[in-house]
PDB file of C-alpha atoms in Angstrom:
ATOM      1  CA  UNK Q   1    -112.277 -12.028  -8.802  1.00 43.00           C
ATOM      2  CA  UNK Q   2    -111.010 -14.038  -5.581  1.00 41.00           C
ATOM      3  CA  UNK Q   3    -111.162 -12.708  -2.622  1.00 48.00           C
ATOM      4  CA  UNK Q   4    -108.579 -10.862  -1.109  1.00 45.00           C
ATOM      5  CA  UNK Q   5    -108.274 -11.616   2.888  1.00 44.00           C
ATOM      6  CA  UNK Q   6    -104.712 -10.657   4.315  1.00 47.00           C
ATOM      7  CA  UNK Q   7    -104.615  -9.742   8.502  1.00 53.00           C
ATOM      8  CA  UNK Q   8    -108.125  -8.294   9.713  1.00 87.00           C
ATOM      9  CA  UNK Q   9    -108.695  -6.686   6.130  1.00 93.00           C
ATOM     10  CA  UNK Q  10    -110.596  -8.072   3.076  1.00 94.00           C
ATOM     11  CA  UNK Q  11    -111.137  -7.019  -0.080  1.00 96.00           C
ATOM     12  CA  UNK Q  12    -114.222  -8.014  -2.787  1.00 96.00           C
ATOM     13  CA  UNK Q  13    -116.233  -6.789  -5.348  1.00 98.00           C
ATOM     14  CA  UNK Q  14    -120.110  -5.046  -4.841  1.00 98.00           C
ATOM     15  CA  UNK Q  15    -122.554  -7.575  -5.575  1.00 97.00           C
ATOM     16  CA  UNK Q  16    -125.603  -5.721  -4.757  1.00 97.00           C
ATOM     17  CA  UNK Q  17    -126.702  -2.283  -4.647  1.00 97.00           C
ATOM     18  CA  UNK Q  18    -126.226  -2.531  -1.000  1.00 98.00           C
ATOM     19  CA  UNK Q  19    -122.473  -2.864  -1.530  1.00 98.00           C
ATOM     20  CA  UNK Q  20    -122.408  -0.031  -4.057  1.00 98.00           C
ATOM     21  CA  UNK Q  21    -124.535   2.358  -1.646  1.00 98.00           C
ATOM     22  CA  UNK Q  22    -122.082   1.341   1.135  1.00 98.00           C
ATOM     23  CA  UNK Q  23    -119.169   2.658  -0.920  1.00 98.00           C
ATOM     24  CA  UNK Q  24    -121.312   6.143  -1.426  1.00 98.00           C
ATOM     25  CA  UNK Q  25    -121.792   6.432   2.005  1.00 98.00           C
ATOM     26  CA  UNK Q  26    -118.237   6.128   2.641  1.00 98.00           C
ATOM     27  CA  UNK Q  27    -117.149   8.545  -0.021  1.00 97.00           C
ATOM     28  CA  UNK Q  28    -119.738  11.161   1.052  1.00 97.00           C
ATOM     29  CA  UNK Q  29    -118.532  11.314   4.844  1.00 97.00           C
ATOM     30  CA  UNK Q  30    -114.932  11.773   2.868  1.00 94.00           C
ATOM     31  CA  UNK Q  31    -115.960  13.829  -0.463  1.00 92.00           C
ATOM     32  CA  UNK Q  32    -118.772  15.492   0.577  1.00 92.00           C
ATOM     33  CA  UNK Q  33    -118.626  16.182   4.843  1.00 93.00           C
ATOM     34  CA  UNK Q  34    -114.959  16.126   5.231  1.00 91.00           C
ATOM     35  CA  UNK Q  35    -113.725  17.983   2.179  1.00 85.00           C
ATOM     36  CA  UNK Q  36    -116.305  19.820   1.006  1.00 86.00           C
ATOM     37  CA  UNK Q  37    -117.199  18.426  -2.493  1.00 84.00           C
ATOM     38  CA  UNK Q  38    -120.737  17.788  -4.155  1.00 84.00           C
ATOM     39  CA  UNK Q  39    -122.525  17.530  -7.311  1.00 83.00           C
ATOM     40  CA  UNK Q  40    -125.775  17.003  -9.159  1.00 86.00           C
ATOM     41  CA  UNK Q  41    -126.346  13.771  -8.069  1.00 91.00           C
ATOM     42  CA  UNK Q  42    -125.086  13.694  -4.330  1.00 92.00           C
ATOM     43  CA  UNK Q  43    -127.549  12.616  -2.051  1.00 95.00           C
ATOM     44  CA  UNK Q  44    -127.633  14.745   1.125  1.00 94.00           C
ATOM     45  CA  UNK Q  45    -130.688  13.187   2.666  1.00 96.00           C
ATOM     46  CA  UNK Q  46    -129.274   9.461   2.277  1.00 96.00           C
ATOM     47  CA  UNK Q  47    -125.868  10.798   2.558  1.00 97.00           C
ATOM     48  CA  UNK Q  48    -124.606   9.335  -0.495  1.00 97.00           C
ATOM     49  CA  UNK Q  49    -122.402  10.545  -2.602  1.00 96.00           C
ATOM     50  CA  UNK Q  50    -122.811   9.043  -6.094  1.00 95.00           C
ATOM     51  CA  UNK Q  51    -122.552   9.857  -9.901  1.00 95.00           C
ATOM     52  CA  UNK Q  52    -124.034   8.422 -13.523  1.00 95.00           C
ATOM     53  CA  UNK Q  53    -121.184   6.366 -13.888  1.00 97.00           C
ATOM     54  CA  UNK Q  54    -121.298   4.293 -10.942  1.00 97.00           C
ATOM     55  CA  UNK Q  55    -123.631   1.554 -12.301  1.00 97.00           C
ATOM     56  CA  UNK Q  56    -120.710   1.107 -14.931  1.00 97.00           C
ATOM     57  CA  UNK Q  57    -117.833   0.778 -12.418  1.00 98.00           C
ATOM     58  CA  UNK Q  58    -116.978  -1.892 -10.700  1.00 98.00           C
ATOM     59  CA  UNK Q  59    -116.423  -0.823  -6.974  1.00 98.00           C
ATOM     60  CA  UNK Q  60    -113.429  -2.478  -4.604  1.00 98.00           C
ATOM     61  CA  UNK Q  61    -114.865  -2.636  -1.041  1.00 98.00           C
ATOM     62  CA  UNK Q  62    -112.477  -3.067   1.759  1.00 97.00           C
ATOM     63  CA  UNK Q  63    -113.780  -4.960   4.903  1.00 97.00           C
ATOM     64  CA  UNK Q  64    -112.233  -4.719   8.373  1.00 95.00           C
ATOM     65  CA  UNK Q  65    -112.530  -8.054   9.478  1.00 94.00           C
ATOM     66  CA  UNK Q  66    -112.935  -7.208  13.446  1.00 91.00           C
ATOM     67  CA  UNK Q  67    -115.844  -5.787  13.071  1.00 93.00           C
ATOM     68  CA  UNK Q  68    -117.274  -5.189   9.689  1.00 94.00           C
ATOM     69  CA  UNK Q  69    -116.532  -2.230   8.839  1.00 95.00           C
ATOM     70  CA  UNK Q  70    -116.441  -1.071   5.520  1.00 97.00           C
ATOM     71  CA  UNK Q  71    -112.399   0.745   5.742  1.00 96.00           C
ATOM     72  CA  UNK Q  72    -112.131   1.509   2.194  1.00 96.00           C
ATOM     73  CA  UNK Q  73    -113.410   2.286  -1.862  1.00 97.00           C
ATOM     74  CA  UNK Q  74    -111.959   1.998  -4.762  1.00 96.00           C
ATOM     75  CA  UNK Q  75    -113.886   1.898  -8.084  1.00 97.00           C
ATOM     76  CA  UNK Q  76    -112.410   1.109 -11.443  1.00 98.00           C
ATOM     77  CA  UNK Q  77    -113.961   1.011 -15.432  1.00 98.00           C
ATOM     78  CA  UNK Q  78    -112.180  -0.900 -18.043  1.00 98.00           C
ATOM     79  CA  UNK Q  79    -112.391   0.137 -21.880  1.00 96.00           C
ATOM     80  CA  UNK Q  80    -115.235  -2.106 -22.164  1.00 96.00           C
ATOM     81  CA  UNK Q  81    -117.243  -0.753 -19.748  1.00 97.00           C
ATOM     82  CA  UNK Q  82    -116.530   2.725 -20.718  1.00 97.00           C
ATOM     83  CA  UNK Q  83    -118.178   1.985 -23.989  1.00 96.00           C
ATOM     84  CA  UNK Q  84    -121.405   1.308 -21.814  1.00 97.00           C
ATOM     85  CA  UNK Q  85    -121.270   4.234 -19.810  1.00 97.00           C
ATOM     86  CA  UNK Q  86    -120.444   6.673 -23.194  1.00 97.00           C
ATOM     87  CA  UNK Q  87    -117.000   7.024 -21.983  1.00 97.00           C
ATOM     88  CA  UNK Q  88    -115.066   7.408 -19.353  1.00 98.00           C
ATOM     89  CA  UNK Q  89    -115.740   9.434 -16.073  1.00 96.00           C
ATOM     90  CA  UNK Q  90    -111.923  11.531 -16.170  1.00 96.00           C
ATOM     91  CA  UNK Q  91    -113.465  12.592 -20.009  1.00 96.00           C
ATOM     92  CA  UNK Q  92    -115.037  15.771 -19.084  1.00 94.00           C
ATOM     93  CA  UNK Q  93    -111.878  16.589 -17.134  1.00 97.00           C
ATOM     94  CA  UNK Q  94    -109.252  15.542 -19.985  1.00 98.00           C
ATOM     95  CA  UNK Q  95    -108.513  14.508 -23.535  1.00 98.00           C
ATOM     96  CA  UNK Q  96    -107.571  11.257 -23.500  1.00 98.00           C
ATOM     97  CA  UNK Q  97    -107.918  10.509 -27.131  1.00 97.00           C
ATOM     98  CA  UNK Q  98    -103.621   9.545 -26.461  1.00 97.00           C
ATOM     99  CA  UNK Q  99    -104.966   6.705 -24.284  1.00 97.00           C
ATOM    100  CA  UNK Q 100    -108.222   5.539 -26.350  1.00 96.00           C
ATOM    101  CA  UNK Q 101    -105.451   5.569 -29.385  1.00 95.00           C
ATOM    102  CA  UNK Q 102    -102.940   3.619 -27.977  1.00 94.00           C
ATOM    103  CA  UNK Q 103    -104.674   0.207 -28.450  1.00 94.00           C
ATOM    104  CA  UNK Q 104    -103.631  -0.791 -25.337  1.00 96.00           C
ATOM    105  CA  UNK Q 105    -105.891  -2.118 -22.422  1.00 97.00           C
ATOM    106  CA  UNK Q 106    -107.240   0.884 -20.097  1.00 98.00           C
ATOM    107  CA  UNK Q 107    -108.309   0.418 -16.562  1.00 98.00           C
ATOM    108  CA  UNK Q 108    -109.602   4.100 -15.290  1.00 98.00           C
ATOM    109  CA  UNK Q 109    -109.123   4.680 -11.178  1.00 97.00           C
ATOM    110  CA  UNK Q 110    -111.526   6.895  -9.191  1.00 94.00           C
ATOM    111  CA  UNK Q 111    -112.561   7.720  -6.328  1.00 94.00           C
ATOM    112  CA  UNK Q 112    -110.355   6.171  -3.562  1.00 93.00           C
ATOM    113  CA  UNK Q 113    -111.051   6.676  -0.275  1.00 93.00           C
ATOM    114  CA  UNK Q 114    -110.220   5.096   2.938  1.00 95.00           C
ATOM    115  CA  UNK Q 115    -112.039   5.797   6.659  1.00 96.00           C
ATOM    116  CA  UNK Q 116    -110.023   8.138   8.964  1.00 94.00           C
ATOM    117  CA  UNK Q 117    -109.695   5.360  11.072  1.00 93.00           C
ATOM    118  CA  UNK Q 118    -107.396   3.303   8.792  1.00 93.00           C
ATOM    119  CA  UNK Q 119    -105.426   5.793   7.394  1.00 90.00           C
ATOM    120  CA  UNK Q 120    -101.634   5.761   7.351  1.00 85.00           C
ATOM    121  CA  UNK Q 121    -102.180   1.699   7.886  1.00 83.00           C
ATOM    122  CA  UNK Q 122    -101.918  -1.123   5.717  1.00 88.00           C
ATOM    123  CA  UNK Q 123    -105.559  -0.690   4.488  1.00 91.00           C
ATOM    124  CA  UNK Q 124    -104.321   1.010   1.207  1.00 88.00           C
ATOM    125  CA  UNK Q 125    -101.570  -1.859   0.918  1.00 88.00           C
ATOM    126  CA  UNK Q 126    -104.672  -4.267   0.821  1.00 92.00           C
ATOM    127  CA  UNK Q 127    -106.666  -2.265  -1.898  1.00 92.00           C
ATOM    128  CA  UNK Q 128    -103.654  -2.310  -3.817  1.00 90.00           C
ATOM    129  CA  UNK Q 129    -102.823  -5.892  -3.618  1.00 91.00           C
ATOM    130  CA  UNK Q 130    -106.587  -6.445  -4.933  1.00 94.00           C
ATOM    131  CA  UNK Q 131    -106.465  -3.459  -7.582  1.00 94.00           C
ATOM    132  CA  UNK Q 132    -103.346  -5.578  -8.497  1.00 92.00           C
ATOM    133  CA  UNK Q 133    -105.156  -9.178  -8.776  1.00 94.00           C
ATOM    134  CA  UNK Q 134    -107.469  -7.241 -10.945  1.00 95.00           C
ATOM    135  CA  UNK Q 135    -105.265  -5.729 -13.137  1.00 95.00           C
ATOM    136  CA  UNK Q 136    -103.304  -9.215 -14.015  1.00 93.00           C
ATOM    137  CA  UNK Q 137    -106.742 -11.058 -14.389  1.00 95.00           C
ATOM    138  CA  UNK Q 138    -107.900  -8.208 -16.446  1.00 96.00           C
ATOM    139  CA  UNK Q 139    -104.424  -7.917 -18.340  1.00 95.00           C
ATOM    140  CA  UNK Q 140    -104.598  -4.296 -17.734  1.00 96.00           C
ATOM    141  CA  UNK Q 141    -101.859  -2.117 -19.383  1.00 96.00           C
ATOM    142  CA  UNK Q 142    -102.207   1.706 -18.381  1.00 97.00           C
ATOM    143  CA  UNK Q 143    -103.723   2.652 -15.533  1.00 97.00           C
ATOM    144  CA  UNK Q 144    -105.101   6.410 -15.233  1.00 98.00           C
ATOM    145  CA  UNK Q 145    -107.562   8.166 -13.161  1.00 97.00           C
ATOM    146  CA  UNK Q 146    -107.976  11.908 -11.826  1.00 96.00           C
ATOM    147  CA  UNK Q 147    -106.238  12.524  -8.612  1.00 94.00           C
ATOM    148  CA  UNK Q 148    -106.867  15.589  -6.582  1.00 92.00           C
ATOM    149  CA  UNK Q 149    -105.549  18.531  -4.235  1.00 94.00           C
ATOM    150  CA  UNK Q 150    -107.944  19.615  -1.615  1.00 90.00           C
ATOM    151  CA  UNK Q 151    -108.913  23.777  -3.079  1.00 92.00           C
ATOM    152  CA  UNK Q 152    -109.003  25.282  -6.097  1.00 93.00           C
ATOM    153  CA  UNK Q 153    -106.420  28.088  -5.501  1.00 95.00           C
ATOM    154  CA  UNK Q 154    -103.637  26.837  -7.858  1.00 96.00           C
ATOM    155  CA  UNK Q 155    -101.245  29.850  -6.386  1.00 96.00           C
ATOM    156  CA  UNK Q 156    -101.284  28.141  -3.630  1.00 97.00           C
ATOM    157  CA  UNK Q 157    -100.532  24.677  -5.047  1.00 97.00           C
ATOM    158  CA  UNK Q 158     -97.738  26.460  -7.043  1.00 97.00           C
ATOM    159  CA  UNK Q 159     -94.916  24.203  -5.798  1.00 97.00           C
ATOM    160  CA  UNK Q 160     -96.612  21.064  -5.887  1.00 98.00           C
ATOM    161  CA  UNK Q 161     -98.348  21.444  -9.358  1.00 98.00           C
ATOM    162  CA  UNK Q 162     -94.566  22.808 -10.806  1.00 98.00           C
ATOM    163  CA  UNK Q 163     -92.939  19.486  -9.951  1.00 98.00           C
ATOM    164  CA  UNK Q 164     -95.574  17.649 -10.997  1.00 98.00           C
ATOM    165  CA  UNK Q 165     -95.326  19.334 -14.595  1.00 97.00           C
ATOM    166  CA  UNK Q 166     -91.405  19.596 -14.694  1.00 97.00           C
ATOM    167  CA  UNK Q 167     -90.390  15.988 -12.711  1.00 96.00           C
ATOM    168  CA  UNK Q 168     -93.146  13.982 -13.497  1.00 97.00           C
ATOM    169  CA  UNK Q 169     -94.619  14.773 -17.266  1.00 97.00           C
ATOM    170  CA  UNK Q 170     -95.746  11.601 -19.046  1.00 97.00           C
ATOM    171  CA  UNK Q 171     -94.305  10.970 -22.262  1.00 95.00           C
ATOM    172  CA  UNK Q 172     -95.748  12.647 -25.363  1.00 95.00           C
ATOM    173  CA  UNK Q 173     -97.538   9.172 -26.700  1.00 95.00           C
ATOM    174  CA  UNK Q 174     -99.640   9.390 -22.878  1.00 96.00           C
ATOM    175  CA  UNK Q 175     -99.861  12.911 -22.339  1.00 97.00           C
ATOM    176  CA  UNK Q 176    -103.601  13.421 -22.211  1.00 98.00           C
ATOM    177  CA  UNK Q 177    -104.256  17.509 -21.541  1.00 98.00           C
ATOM    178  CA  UNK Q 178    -107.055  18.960 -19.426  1.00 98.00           C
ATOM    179  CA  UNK Q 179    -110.168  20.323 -21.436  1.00 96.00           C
ATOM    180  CA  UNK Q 180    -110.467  23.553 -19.157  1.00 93.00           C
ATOM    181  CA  UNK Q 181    -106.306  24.427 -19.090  1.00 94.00           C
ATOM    182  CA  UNK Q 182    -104.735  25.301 -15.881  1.00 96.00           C
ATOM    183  CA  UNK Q 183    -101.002  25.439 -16.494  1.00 97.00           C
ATOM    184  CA  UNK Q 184     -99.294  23.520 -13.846  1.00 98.00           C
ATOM    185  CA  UNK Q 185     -95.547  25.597 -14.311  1.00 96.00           C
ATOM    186  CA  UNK Q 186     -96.085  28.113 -11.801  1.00 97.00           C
ATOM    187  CA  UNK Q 187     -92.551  28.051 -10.893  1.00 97.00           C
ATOM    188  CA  UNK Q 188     -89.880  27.143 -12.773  1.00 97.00           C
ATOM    189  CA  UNK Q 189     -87.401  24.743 -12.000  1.00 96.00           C
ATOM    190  CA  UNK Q 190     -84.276  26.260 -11.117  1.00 95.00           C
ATOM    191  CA  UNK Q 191     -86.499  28.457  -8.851  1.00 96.00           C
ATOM    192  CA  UNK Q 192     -88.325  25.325  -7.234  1.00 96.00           C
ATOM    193  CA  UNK Q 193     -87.670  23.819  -3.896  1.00 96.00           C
ATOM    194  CA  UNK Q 194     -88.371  19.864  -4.282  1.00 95.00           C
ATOM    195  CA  UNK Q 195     -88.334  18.793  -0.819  1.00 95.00           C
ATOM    196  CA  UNK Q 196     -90.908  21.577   0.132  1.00 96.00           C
ATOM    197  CA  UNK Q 197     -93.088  21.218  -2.858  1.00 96.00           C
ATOM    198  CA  UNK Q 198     -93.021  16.839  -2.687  1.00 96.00           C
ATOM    199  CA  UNK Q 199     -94.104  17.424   0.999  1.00 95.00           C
ATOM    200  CA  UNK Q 200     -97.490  19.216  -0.386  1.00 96.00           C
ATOM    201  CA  UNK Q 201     -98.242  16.639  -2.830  1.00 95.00           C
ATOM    202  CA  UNK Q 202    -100.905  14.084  -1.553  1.00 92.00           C
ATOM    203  CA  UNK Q 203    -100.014  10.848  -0.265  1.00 87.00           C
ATOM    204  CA  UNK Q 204    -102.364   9.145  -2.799  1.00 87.00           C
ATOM    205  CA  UNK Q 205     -99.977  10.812  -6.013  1.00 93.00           C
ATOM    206  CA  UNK Q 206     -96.750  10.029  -4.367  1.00 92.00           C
ATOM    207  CA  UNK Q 207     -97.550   6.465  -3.782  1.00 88.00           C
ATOM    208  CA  UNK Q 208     -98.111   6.521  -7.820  1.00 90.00           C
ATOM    209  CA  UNK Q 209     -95.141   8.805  -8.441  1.00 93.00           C
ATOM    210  CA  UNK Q 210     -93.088   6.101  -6.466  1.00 90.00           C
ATOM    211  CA  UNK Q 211     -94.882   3.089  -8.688  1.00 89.00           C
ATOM    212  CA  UNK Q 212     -93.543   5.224 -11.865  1.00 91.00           C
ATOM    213  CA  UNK Q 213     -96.562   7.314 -12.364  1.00 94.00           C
ATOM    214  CA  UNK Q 214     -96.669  10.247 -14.316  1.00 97.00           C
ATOM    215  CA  UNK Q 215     -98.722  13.350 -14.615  1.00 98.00           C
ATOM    216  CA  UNK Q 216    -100.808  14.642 -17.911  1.00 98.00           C
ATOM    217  CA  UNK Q 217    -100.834  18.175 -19.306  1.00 98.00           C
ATOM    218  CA  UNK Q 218    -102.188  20.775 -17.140  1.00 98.00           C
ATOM    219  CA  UNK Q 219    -104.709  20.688 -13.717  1.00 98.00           C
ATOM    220  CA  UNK Q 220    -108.435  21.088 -14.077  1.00 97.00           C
ATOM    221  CA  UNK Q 221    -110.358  23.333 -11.534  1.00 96.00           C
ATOM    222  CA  UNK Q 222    -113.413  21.116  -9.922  1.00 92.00           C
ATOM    223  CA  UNK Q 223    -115.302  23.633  -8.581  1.00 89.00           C
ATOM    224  CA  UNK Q 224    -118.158  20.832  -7.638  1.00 84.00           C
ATOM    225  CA  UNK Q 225    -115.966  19.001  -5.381  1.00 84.00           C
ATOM    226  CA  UNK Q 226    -113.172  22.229  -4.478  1.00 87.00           C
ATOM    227  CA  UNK Q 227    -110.605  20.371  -5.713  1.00 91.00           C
ATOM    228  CA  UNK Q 228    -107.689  20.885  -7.712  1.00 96.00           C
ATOM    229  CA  UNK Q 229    -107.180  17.575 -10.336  1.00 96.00           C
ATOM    230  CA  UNK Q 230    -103.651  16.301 -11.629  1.00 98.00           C
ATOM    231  CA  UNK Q 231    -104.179  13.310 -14.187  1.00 98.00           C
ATOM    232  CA  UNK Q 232    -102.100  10.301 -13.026  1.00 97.00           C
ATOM    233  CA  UNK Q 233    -101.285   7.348 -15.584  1.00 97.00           C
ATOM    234  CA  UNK Q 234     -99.009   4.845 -15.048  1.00 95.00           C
ATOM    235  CA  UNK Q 235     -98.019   2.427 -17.548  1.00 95.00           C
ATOM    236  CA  UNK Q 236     -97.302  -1.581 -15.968  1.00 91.00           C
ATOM    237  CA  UNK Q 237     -95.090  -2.174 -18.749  1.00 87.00           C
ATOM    238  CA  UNK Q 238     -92.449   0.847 -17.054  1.00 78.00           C
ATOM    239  CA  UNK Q 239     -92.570  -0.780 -13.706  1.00 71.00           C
ATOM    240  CA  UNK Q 240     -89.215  -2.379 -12.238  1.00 57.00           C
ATOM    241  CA  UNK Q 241     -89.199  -5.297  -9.934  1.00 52.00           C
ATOM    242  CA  UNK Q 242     -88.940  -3.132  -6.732  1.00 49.00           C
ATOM    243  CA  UNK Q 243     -91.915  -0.941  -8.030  1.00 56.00           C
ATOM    244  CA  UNK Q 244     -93.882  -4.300  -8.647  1.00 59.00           C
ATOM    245  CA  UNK Q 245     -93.588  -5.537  -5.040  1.00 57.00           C
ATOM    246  CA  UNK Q 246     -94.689  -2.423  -3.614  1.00 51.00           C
ATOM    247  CA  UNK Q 247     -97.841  -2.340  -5.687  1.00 56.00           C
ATOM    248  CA  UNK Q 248     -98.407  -6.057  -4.711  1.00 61.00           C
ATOM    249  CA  UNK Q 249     -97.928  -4.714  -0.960  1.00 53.00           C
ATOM    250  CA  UNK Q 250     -94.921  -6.681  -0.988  1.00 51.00           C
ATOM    251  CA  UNK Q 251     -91.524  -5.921   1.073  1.00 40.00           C
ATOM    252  CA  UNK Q 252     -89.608  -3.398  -0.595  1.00 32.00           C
TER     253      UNK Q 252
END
């Protein structure tokens, strides 16, 4: 994949395992010592936060130019790979047998994260651009990936999680369900105020939500990593030409 190198910022592939540990580090000082998450295979001692599928991925490492610093992760798995790895990572989460069935080409989306330091930048806009480079070379057709709200209280993600399920449903022929069913209609509709709830929702789903991203069947409680999980998927094929240029980073 070319490199990516836009402003201070640039964006590549891991090479080594250096790269790859790199991208744990970053995602345990956000996963693990900011939010709170963990899991069998975290690494306190190193301070790396790392799983069984990582060897599988391929990991998106963003660069800040100035000074080297590693600003932000991204790690995606094509079909392919997820044959390697004996599936995909959002399995144990959600049936995706609608996906796997499609016969269209799968690219699975995990753990993004981006340093404090560059958030609410145009670090995300460069990921992007390169998740997008990736996608085209790859000739990617449905993106998906487990997104999460920080706690596992799901009263108190009522209004977020009910306009996720009754605004932004995917379609029948995408709508993978969780395994371990947490109904997302807390509230109903007529009962729901948008503005309030869309303010709760994570900037990560609303910048899919805007792309044309949709929402699967029910949340799944990860207790591991106290998080509340919403499966995104967004098909390329339902993206308009205004939605295209803002996943390209692209003027709107």
């Amino acid at each position: 994949m070319p490199r990516g190198v836009a402003a201070e910022f640039q964006v590549r592939l891991a090479q080594t395992d250096a790269d790859v540990q790199a991208a744990q580090r970053l995602r345990y000082e956000v996963f693990v010592q900011e939010l709170g998450g963990g899991g069998a295979m975290v690494d306190h001692a190193a301070r790396l936060e790392r799983d069984r599928f990582d060897p599988f991925f391929d990991h998106l490492l963003l660069t800040d130019l100035r000074n080297g610093k590693l600003a932000g992760v991204y790690r995606v798995m094509r079909g392919d790979m997820a044959e390697r790895a004996g599936g995909f990572y959002s399995e144990a989460e959600y049936d995706l047998s609608p996906l796997k069935q499609s016969g269209r080409k799968l690219l699975e989306l995990g753990r993004s994260c981006l340093d404090p330091a560059y958030r609410g930048g145009a670090a995300m806009h460069h990921l992007w651009g390169a998740l997008a480079r990736y996608v085209a070379e790859h000739e990617i057709e449905v993106l998906f990936g487990v997104a999460s709200f920080h706690g596992t209280d799901t009263a108190a993600l009522a209004e977020p999680l009910s306009l996720l399920h009754h605004r932004h449903l995917a379609p029948s022929e995408l709508r993978v369900c969780a395994r371990e069913f947490a109904p997302m209609d807390l509230i109903s509709e007529a009962d729901l105020d948008r503005r309030k709830a869309m303010l709760a929702v994570p900037s990560l789903i609303k910048a899919y939500l805007r792309l044309g991203g949709c929402v699967g069947q029910g949340a799944y409680i990860d207790r591991a990593f106290n998080t509340t999980d919403v499966c995104l998927i967004l098909d390329t094929n339902q993206m308009n030409a205004r939605q295209s240029r803002i996943y390209n980073g692209g003027a709107v």
